[in-house]
mmCIF file of C-alpha atoms and ligand atoms in Angstrom:
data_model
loop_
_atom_site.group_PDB
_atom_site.id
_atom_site.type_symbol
_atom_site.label_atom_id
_atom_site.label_comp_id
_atom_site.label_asym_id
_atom_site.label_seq_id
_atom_site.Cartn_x
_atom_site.Cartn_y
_atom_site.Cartn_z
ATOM 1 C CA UNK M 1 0.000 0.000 0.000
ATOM 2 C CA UNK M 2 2.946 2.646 1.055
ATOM 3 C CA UNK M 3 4.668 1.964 -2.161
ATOM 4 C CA UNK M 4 1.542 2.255 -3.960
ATOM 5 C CA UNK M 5 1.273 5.293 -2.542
ATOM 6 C CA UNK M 6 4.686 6.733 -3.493
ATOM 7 C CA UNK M 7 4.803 5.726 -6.912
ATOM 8 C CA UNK M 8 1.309 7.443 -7.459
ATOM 9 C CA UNK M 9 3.502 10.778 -5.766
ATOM 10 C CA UNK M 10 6.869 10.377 -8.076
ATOM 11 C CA UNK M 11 4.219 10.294 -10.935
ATOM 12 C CA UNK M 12 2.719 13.529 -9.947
ATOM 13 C CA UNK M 13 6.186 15.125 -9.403
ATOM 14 C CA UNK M 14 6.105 14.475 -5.877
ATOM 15 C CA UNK M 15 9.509 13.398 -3.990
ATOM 16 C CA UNK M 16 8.380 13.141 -0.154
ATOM 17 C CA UNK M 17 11.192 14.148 2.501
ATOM 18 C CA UNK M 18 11.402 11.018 5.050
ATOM 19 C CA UNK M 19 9.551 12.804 8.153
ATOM 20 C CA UNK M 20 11.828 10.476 10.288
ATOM 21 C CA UNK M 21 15.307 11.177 9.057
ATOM 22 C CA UNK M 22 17.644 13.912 10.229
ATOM 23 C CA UNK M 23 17.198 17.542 8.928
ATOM 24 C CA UNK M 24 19.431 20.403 9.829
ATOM 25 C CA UNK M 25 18.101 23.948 9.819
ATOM 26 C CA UNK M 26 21.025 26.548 10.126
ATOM 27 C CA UNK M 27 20.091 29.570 11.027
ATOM 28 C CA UNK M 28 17.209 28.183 13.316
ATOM 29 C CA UNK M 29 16.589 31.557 15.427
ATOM 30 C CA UNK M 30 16.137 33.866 12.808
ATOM 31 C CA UNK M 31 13.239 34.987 10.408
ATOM 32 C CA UNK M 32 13.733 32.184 8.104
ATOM 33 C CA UNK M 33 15.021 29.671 10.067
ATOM 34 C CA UNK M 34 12.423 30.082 13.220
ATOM 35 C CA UNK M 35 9.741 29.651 10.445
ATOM 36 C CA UNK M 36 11.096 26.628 8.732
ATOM 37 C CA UNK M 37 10.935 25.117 12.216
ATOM 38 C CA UNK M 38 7.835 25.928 12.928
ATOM 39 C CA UNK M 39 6.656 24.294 9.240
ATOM 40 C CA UNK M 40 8.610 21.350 9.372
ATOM 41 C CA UNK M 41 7.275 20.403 13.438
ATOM 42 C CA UNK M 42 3.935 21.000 12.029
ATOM 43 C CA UNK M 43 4.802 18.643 8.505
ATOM 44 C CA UNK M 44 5.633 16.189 11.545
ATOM 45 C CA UNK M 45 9.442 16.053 10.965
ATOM 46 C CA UNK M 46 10.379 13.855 14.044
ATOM 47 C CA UNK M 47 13.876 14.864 14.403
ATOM 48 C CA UNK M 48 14.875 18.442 13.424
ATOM 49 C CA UNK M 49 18.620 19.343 13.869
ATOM 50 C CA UNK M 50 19.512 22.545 15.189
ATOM 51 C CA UNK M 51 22.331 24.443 16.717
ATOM 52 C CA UNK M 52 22.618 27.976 18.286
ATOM 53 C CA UNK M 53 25.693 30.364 17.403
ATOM 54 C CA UNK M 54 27.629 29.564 20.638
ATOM 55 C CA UNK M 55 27.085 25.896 19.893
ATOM 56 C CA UNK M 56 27.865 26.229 16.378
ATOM 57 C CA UNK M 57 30.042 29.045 14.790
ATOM 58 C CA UNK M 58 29.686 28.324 11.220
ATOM 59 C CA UNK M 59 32.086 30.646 10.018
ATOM 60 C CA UNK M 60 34.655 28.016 11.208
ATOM 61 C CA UNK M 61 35.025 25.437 8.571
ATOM 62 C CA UNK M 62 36.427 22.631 11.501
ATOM 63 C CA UNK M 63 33.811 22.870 13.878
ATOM 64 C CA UNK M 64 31.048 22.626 10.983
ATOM 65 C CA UNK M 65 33.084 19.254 9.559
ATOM 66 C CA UNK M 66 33.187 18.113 12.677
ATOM 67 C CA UNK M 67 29.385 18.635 13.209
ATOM 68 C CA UNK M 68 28.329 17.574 10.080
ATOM 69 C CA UNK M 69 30.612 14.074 10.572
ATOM 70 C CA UNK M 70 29.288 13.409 13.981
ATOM 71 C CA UNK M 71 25.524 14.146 13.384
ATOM 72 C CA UNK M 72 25.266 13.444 9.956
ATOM 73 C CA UNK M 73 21.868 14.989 8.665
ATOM 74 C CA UNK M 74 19.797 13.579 5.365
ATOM 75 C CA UNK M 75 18.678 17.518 4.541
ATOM 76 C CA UNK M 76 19.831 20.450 5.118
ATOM 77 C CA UNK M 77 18.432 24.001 5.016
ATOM 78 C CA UNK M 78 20.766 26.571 5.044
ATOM 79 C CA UNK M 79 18.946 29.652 6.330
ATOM 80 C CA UNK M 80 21.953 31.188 8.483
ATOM 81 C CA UNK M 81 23.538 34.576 7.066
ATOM 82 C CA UNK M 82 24.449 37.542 7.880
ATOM 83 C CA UNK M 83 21.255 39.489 7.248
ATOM 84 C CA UNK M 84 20.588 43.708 7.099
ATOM 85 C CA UNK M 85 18.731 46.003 5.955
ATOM 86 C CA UNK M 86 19.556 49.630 3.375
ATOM 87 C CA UNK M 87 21.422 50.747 6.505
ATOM 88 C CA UNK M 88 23.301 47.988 8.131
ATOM 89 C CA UNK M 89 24.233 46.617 3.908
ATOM 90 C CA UNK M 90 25.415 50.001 3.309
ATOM 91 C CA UNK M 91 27.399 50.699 6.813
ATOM 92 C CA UNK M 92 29.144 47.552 7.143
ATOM 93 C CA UNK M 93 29.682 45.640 3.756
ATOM 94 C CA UNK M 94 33.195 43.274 4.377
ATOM 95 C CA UNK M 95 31.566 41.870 7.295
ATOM 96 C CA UNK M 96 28.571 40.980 5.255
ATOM 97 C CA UNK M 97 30.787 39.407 2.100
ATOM 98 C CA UNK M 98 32.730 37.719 4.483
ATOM 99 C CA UNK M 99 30.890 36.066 6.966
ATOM 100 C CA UNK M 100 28.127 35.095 4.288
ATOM 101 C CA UNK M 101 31.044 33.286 2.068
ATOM 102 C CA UNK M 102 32.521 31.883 5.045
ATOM 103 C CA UNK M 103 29.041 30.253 6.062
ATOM 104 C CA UNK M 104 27.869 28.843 2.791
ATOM 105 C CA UNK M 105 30.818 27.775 1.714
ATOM 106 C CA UNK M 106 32.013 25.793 5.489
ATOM 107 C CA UNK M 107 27.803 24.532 5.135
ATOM 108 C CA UNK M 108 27.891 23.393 1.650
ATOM 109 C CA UNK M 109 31.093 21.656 1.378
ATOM 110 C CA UNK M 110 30.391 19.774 4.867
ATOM 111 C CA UNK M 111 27.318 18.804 3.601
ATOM 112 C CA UNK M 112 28.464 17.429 0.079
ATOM 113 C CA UNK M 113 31.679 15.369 2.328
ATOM 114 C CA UNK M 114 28.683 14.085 4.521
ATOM 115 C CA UNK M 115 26.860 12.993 2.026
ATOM 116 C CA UNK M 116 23.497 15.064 2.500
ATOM 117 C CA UNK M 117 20.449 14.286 0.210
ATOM 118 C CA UNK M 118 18.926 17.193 -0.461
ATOM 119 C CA UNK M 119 20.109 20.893 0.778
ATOM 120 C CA UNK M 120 18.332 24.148 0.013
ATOM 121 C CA UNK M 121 19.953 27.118 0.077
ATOM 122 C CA UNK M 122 18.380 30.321 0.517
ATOM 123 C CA UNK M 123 19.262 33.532 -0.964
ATOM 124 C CA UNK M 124 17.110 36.886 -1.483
ATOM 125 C CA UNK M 125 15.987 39.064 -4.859
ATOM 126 C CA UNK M 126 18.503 41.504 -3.838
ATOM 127 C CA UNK M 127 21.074 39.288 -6.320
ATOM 128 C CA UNK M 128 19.168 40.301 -9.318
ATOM 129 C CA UNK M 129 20.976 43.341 -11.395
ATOM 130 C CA UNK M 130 19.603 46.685 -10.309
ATOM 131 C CA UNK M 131 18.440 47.285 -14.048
ATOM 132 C CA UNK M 132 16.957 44.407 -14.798
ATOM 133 C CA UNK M 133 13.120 44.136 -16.161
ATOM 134 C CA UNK M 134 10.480 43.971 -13.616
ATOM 135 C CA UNK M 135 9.357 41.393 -12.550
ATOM 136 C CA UNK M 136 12.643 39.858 -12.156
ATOM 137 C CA UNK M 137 12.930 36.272 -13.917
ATOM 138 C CA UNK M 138 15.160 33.678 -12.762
ATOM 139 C CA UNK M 139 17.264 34.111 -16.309
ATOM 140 C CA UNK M 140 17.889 37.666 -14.581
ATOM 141 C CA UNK M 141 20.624 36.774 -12.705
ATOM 142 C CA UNK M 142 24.439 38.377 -14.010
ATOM 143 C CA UNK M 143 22.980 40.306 -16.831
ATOM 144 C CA UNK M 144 23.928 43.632 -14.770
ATOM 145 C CA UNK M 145 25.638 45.607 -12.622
ATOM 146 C CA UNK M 146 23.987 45.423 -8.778
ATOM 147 C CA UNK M 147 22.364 47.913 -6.412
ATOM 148 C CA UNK M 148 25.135 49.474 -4.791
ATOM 149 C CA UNK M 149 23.241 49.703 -0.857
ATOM 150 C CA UNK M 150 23.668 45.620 -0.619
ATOM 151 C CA UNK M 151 26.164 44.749 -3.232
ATOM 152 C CA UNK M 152 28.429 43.096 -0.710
ATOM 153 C CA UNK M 153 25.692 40.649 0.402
ATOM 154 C CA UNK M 154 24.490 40.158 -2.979
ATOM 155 C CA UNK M 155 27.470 39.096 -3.979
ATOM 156 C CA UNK M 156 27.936 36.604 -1.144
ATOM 157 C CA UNK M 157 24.364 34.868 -2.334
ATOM 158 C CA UNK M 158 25.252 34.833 -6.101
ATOM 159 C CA UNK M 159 28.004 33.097 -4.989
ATOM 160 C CA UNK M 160 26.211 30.729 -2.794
ATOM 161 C CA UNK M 161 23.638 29.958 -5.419
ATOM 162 C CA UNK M 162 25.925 29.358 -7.811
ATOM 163 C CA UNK M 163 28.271 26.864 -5.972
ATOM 164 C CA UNK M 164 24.973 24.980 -5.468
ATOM 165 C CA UNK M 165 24.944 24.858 -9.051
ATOM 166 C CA UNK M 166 28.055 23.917 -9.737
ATOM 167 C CA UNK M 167 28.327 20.899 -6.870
ATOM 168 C CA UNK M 168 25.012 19.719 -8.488
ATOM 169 C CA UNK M 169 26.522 19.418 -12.474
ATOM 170 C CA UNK M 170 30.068 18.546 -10.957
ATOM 171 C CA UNK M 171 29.453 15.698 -8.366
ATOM 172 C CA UNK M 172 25.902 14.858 -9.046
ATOM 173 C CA UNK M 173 24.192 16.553 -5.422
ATOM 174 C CA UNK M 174 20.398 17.731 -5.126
ATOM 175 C CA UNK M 175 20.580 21.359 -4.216
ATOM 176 C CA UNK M 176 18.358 23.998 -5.055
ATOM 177 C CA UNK M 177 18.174 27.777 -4.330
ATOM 178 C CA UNK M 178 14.873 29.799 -3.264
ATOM 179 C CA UNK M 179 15.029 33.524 -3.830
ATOM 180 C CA UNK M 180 12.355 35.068 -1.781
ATOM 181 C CA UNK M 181 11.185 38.548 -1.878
ATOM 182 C CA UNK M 182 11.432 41.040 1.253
ATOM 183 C CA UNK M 183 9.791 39.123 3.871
ATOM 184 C CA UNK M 184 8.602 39.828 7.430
ATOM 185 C CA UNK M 185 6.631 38.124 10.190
ATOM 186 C CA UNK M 186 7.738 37.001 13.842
ATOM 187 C CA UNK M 187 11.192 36.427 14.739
ATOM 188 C CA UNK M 188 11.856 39.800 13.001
ATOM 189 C CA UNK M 189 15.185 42.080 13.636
ATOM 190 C CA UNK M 190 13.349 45.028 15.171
ATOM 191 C CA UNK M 191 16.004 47.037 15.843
ATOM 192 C CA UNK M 192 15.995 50.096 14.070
ATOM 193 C CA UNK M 193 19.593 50.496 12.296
ATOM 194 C CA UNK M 194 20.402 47.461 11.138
ATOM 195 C CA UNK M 195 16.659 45.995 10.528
ATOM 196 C CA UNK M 196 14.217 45.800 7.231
ATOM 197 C CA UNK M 197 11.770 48.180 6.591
ATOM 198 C CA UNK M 198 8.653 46.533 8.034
ATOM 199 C CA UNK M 199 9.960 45.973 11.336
ATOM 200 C CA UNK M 200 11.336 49.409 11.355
ATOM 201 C CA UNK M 201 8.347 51.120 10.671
ATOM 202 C CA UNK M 202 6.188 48.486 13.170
ATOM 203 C CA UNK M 203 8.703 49.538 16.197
ATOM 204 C CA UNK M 204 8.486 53.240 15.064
ATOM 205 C CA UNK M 205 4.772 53.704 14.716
ATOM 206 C CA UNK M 206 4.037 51.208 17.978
ATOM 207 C CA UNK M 207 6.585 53.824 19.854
ATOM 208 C CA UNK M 208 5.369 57.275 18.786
ATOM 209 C CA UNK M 209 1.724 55.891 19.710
ATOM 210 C CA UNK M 210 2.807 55.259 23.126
ATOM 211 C CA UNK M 211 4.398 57.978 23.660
ATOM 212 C CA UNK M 212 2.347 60.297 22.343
ATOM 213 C CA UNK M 213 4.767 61.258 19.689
ATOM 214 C CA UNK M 214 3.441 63.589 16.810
ATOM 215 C CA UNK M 215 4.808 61.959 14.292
ATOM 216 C CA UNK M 216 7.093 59.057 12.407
ATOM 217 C CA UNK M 217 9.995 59.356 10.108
ATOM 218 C CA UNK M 218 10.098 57.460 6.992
ATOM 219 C CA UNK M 219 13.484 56.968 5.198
ATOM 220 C CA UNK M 220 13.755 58.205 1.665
ATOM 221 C CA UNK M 221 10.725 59.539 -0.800
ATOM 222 C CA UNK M 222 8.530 56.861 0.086
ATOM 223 C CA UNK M 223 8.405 56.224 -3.596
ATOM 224 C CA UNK M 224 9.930 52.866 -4.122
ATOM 225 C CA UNK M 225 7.677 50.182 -4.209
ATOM 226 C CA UNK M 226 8.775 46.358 -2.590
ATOM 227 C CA UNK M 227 6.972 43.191 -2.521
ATOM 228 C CA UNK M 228 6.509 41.731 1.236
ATOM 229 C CA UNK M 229 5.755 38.101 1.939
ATOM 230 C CA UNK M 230 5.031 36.808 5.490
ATOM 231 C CA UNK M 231 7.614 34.263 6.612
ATOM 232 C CA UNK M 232 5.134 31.016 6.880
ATOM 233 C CA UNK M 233 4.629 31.011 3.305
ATOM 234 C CA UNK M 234 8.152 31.076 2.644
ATOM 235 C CA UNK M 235 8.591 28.346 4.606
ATOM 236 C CA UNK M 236 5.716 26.187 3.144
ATOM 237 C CA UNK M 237 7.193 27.185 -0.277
ATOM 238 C CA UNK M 238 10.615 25.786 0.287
ATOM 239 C CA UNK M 239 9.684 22.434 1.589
ATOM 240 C CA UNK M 240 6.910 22.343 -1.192
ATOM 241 C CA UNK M 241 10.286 22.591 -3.677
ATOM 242 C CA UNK M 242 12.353 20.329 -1.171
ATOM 243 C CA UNK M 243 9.848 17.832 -1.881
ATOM 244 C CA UNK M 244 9.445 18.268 -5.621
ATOM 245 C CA UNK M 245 11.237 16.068 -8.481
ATOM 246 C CA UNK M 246 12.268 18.817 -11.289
ATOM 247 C CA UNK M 247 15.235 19.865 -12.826
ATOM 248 C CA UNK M 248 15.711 23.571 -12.143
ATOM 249 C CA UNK M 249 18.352 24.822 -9.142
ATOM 250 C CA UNK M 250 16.922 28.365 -8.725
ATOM 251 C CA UNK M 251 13.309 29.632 -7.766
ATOM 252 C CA UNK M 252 12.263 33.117 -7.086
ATOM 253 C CA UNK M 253 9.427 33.303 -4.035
ATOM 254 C CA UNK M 254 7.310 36.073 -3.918
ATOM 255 C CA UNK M 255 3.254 37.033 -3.463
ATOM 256 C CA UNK M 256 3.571 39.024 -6.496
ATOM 257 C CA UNK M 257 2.150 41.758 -5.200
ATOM 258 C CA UNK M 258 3.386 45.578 -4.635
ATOM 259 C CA UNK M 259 3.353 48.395 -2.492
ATOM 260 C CA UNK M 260 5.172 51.677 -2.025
ATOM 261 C CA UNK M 261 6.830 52.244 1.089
ATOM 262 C CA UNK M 262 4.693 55.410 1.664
ATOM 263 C CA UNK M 263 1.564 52.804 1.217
ATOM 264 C CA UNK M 264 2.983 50.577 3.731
ATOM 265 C CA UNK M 265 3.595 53.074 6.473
ATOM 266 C CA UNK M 266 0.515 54.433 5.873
ATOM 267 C CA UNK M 267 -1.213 50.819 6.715
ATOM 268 C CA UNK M 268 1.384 50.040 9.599
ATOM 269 C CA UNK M 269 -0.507 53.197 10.794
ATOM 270 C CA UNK M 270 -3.323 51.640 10.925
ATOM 271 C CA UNK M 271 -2.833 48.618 12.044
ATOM 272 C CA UNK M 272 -0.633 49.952 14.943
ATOM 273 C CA UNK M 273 -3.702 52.486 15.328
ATOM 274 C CA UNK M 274 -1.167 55.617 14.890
ATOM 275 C CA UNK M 275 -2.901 58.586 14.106
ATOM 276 C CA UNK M 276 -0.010 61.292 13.669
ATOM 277 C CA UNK M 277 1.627 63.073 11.299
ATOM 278 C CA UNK M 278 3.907 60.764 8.762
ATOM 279 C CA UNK M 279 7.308 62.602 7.398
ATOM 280 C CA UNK M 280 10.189 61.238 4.833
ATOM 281 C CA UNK M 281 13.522 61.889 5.676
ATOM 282 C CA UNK M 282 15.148 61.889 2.214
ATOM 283 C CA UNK M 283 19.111 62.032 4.024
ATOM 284 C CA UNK M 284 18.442 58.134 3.632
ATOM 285 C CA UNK M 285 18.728 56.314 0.538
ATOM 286 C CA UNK M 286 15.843 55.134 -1.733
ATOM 287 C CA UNK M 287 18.154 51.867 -2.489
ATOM 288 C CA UNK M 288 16.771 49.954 -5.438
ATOM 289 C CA UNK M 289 13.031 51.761 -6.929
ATOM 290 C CA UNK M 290 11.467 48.698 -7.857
ATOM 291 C CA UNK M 291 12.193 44.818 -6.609
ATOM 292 C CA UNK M 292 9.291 42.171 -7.742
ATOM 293 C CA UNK M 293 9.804 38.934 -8.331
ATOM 294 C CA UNK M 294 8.567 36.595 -10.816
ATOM 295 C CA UNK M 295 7.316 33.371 -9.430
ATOM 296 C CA UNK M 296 6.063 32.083 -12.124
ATOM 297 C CA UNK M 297 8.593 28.974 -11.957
ATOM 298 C CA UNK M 298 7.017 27.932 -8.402
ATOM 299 C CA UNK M 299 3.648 28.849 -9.056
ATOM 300 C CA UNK M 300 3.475 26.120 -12.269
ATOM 301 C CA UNK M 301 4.400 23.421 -10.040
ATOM 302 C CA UNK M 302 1.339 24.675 -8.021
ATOM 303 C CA UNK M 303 2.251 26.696 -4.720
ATOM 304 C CA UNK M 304 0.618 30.320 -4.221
ATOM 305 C CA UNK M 305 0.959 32.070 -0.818
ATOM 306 C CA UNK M 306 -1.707 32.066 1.617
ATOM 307 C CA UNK M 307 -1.430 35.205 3.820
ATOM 308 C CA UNK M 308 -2.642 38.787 2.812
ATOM 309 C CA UNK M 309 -0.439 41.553 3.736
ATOM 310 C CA UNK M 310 -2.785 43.162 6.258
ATOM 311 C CA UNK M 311 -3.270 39.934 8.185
ATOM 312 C CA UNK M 312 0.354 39.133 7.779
ATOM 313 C CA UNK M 313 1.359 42.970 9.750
ATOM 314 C CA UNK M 314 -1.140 42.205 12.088
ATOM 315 C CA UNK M 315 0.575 38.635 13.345
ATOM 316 C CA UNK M 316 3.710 40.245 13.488
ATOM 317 C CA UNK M 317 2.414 43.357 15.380
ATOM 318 C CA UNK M 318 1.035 41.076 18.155
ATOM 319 C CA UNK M 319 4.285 39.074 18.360
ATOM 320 C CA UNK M 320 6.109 42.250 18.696
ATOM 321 C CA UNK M 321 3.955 43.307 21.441
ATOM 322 C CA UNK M 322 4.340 39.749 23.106
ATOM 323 C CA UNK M 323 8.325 40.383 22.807
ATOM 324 C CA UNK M 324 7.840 44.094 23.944
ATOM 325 C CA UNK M 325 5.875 43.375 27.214
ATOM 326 C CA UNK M 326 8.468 40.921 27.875
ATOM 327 C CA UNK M 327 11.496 43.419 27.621
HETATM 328 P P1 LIG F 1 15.887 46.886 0.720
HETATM 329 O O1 LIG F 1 14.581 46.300 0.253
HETATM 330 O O2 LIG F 1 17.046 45.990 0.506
HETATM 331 O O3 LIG F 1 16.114 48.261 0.126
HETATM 332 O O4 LIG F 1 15.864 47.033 2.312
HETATM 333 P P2 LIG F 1 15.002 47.802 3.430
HETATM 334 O O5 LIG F 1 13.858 46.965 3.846
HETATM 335 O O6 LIG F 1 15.977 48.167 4.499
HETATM 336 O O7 LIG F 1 14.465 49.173 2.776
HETATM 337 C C1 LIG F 1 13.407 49.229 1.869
HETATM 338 C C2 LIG F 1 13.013 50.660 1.607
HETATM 339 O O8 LIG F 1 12.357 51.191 2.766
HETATM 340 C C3 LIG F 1 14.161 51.623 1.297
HETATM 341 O O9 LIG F 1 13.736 52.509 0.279
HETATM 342 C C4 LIG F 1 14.336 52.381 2.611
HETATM 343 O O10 LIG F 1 14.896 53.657 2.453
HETATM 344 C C5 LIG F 1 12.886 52.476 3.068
HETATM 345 N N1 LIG F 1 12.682 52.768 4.501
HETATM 346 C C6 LIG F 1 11.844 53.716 4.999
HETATM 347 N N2 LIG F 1 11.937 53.777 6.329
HETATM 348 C C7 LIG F 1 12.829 52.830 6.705
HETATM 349 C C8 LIG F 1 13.325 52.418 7.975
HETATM 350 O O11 LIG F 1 12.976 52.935 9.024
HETATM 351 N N3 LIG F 1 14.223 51.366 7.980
HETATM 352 C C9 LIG F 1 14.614 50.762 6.803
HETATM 353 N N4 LIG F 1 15.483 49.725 6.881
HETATM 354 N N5 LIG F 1 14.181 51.158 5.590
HETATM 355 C C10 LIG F 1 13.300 52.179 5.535
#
């Protein structure tokens, strides 16, 4: 009957992931990685590898042999980086080449010498050229010259991504890539000079309400426009592609949907019940004017995301309140 079963799946494209066997998230307390956790308890994965930054420093290539040779995982998702937003990309870009290189490259290799079934790596739409059309197509990739505000990390990914690549036509491996658009959703970086826009602008509008604050500074002109997914879609996306038989290394991840920043503060507003006055600060860059993805690759194999943008903020608001009493 269970074979039965999985033959009728590899006809229909489906590869399942053994929910018993070993699979290591790196990266397990941040945005992506606390979400992929969260997926894969729910998918019923019975043993989940993970390892915090004191336990683990995976910028050292020997301790990340020696943990990959001792605990030996079947998959691995590698969701650790060194992650920023405009400002902290712009402010400190060697440590964010470096450290990103240093990770991938100590995770992938460790996992190719351990023999791992199936990795996915997990990069961001910032790689695609700064020029290129909109929205940006897989085929995108090195046809121009970057954004300059996160070049250094960018470079780092495209990097990543293509080692994949290369370890799958050299030695035969099953790695894939998932470039998802900005995200958001709990387990966000709210602090407010190295973090993303959304959590930025959730801290800044949940502050100036309780304080009575007249008003909130936006960065910029509040003119370019990004596409925001919530972080549990991105995480049933990549095991949807973890556990599909195709041929292609790279997918882009994305709702398909836009929104100016000036839109988006305007409906943090809202939803954090601000009523003040909202000013841009244009001292701060604009960084890239458009960035949507096309997800057209993903979306033929049959995954669409689930949560609207609205109902998305307000999940994250209340886990930021949550984290906020607690501090
Ligand atoms: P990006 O998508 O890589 O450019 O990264 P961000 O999420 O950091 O920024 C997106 C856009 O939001 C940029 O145009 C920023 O200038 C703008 N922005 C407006 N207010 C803020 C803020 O308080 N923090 C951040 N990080 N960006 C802001």
């Amino acid at each position: 009957m269970k074979r039965k079963i999985l033959l009728a799946e590899r006809q229909e494209g489906i590869c399942p992931l053994d929910r018993q066997r070993k699979i290591y998230v790196a990266g397990h307390r941040g945005l992506v990685g606390s979400g992929l956790v969260r997926r894969l308890e729910k998918e019923g994965f019975s043993h989940i590898l993970t390892r915090t930054h004191q336990e683990l420093d995976l910028t050292r290539q020997k301790e990340v042999e020696e943990f990959f040779g001792a605990e030996r995982p079947d998959y691995v998702i590698l969701a650790a980086a060194r992650v920023g937003g405009i400002g902290a990309n712009s402010a400190y870009p060697a440590d964010f080449i470096m450290e990103n290189l240093q990770i991938q490259c100590n995770v992938i290799d460790a996992a190719f010498k351990s023999k791992v079934k199936k990795l996915l790596f997990l990069g961001s739409s910032c790689i695609y050229p700064r020029e290129c059309p909109q929205p940006i197509r897989e085929e995108s990739l090195l046809c121009g010259p970057l954004e300059q505000t996160n070049e250094a990390y960018a470079l780092a990914k495209i990097a990543g991504l293509r080692m994949c690549s290369y370890y799958n036509r050299q030695y035969g491996t099953d790695y894939i890539s998932v470039m998802p658009c900005n995200l958001y959703g709990p387990g966000d970086n709210f602090d407010l000079e190295s973090s993303h826009v959304l959590p930025a602008l959730l801290r800044k509008f949940h502050e100036a309400k309780v304080q009575g604050n007249p008003s909130v500074t936006v960065w910029g002109s509040g003119k370019p426009l990004r596409e925001f997914m919530h972080v549990d879609d991105l995480a049933e996306a990549c095991l949807f592609l973890m556990e599909r038989c195709q041929k292609e290394e790279v997918f882009n991840v994305g709702t398909g949907r836009e929104i100016s920043i000036w839109d988006l503060a305007q409906l943090i507003g809202k939803v954090t019940g601000f009523s003040g006055e909202i000013c841009l600060d244009n001292s701060h860059p604009d960084g890239t004017v458009r960035k949507v993805v096309d997800s057209s690759r993903i979306r033929a194999l049959g995954w669409e995301p689930k949560i609207d943008l609205e109902a998305g903020i307000r999940n994250t608001y209340a886990w930021f309140l949550e984290c906020y009493k607690k501090e």
